[in-house]
Amino acid sequence: MTLVGTSARRADGEDKVRGAARYGMDYLEHGTLVAKVLRSTVPAARITRLDCSKAASMPGVRAVATAADAPGLSGLMIVKDQSLFARDVIRYVGEPLAAVTADTAEQAEAALAAIDVSLDELEPVLDLEQALAQGTRLIHPDWESYETAMPGPREGNLAWETRVERGDVDTAFDTAHLVVEDEYRTQRQHQSPIEPHAAVARYEQGRYVVHTPTQFPHNVRGRIAELLGIRLSDVRVIVPTIGGGFGGKLDVMVEPFACVLARKTGRPVRILNSRSEEMTTCGPRENAIVRLRTAVASDGTILAQDGVVLADNGANSSGETVAVANVAPLVLGGTYRIPNARYASKVAYTNTTPTAAFRGVNGPYCVYAQEQHLDHIARELGMDRKELRMNNLIRRGESMVNGQQLDDAFLVEAMDKVDEIRPWQDAQAERRPFRGVAVVPLTWLTNPLPAAASVKLEEDGTATVTCAGAEIGTGAVTTGVLQIVAERLGLRLEDVRVSPTDTDTGGFDGGAQGSRTTYGMGNAALDAATKVRDQVLEVAAGMLEAAVDDLEIVDGSVRVSGVPDQQVAIPSVVGTAMFDSGPIGASGKFATPPIPFDSGCMAGAAVTSFPAALYQAHMTEVEVDPDTGRVTVLRYVVAQDVGRAINPQMIEGQIQGGVLQGIGYALFENLRLGDNGEVIDDNLESYRLPTAADAPPIEAAILENPCSYGPLGAKGAAEPPIIPVAAVIGCAVADAIGKPINELPLTPFAVLQAIKES
Amino acid sequence: MSYSFTLNGQPVEATAAGMTSLLSVLRDQSGLLGAKRGCGEGRCGACTVLVDGSPVDSCIYPVANAEGTAVRTVEGLASHDEPLTRIQDALLEHGGVQCGACIPGVVMTLTALLETESNTDDSTVRSSLTGNICRCTGYQKIIDAAQAAASSNGGPR
């Protein structure tokens, strides 16, 4: 069999192109009520009165919920500082105050308008640096009382900090040939999947049954339970087809409102975000400030780096910003040898919408900063920018800043591959005014969270995979994992199916995040399929009176190797097994093996290493219009190590899609906040997403550098293509205009201003 | 008010206020859930349907304007017991579908393009797609699919 490595069509594709796939936003139950949420219009206030009595008695209104209905405090894994509804204090524009369910949307809206709210407004804290300044009002005065999942530096408006320190940084700076220092500022970016958040909940037999298009069903289950103050097993999450997520659907968002209201009414309750609610209340990628100071030798060798990353948490830790704070130091110190390093990653509270995960968490702005900074160093030294990078690149067997040894480092190979497609020397030689070129290497991780899957054989000889892996759209669950299982079982791809994603039937799964589905779920499903294969061969060995070792499974039959006419079809093996050893089926599981690193060098780190590390290089050539400042990406080349390519066409699709999201971040996407900390860009006219006209030609080379513990050698593939994009475009634009720009996005206005200042 | 038009070849009469969006009528009255309400403001194109052969954003298209027209949705292209149309098939063959939420709209835009345009070079396909936002694919494979469907024998089905 050679299913793995082929560009098999996605198994859920026909329904999608026929318009027959039922998404979360399409899901309805009989007698479903409509829910709407009343949200704060001020960024900071004390609630002096919240009277819902009039609203509750309005026509069609079935229930109203407030803070009293959701007593728990929760947060994404680390700091438990979020309540479902504001209690006493409001901390951002858009914070939920109450929720109403009614027969119609109009009735629910009318009831929201009838809720009587009185507030004492407080001075909002909107600026990231001001939030951490001495004497600034505390957004969470009770911060010390919050439960945390682990110890870590935190105080006042500093929600969390992680620190990494290795070597003797101060001495390295004292004796360096050159010290370079820079500051970079980056914006919020919104995930903006086509499908908004949607959920339908019902309450039956003392449990909440929630249909929601989430990337991470087990997380949503746990977060609903924590916010409502109930056991997590009292929640069942079922996932319809998901209309995109990009990190935005990892966390609980609208589900708990539907749950509370379903319990109060005994009816199914549906909540569906408008695009405006989506933009203003669903956490975007955090805005950040990155400060880097680097000591280098005269030949460009990096001697030491001191870095501070300031990231905006928004009003609470409901998003992933705290949990992944330590990705910042690891990505800053994961691509180049930095023998002496001191990094602090600080996450600050502000009176703004909580920030959250977006593909490549922390990565895009750290890499943007690091690469502009390296270009600055190259300019100071009069050195070729690529040569500086190649000289400092981590080689096989060398270590990242956390002491993790990268035995399979493949950065040189990725850079060489890009150079083969578009030689650096040629690009330099062909330079013209207002054209720029850049190349950026990068080490990234595969999310290591565990996975479980089970595989059973049906009486007709087909196989069914059951798991809680969410099909976010990459094809990892509905195609990649099935290719792995079909290959192991010797079945045709169309004879392996996956049952719907359900936390009641599927074991724990770490979610469709950080490229982990093919890796984690692939491993768990491969484990289960291997056990099923063993069962098949054992039963067939008895039927064929042959030794297990002499058997092979080909085209749905077990046969004695080299004796094709001595064979039994799988359905008859399943039938024989049924009354002999029992139905054929097995559970599989996977946990990432421990990654050795220097635990003594870090504090506050929830992410401590780069498991199943992967390597890539991105190269681009851009043109800047000197009259308008508009940047055109002329050419884009990616070389990416995926370990083993299970489905090359799908990987290419991830690279093309990730790069275009990165181009949006680099050039125009910017979720701006107004004077009250409110989201200005609450629609897709002012928040512009990349269109077909913005997509440059992208050449992608897939490199296979197997991971010893990945399924058939596979590592993550889908997340990383977004990460180096802003960096490489930023460097190329600076090259084109002969001047760095230390802030994203690189809009025509920003670029034109930079040109005019020079 | 009542408005008459044909929907995927069948005569229908929709009773709704004239400014009700065609999308609401399709989803809430006709039970056709293929077209998606991605943004509800005429920006993303996931709700694209054809009115007399031209793509429109049905989320901001008043049902009154559909009076006397022929409306086609993704469900009208190939029924479940029929093979996929060329563009539907090409989208799968070329890996142009990921989450797929934009795809019902993309399929309709490209169906109209292939029915009306003989020139399907890269820039023609790109400009026809600028009203359809796809957040997943980066568009390249969708464009590849459109060009392959256009060049396959006999044009679109």
Short mmCIF file of C-alpha atoms in Angstrom, two decimals, chain A residues 164-167 401-404 595-602 608:
data_model
loop_
_atom_site.label_atom_id
_atom_site.label_comp_id
_atom_site.label_asym_id
_atom_site.label_seq_id
_atom_site.Cartn_x
_atom_site.Cartn_y
_atom_site.Cartn_z
CA VAL A 164 14.72 32.47 30.67
CA GLU A 165 18.33 33.09 31.59
CA ARG A 166 21.41 31.23 30.44
CA GLY A 167 25.12 31.94 30.55
CA VAL A 401 18.12 28.79 24.53
CA ASN A 402 16.32 26.37 26.90
CA GLY A 403 19.16 23.86 26.59
CA GLN A 404 17.09 21.59 24.34
CA ILE A 595 12.03 16.39 25.83
CA PRO A 596 15.28 16.98 27.75
CA PHE A 597 15.95 20.64 28.51
CA ASP A 598 17.53 22.75 31.21
CA SER A 599 14.68 23.32 33.66
CA GLY A 600 16.88 25.51 35.85
CA CYS A 601 17.03 28.31 33.29
CA MET A 602 13.30 29.10 33.23
CA THR A 608 9.17 24.59 28.21
#
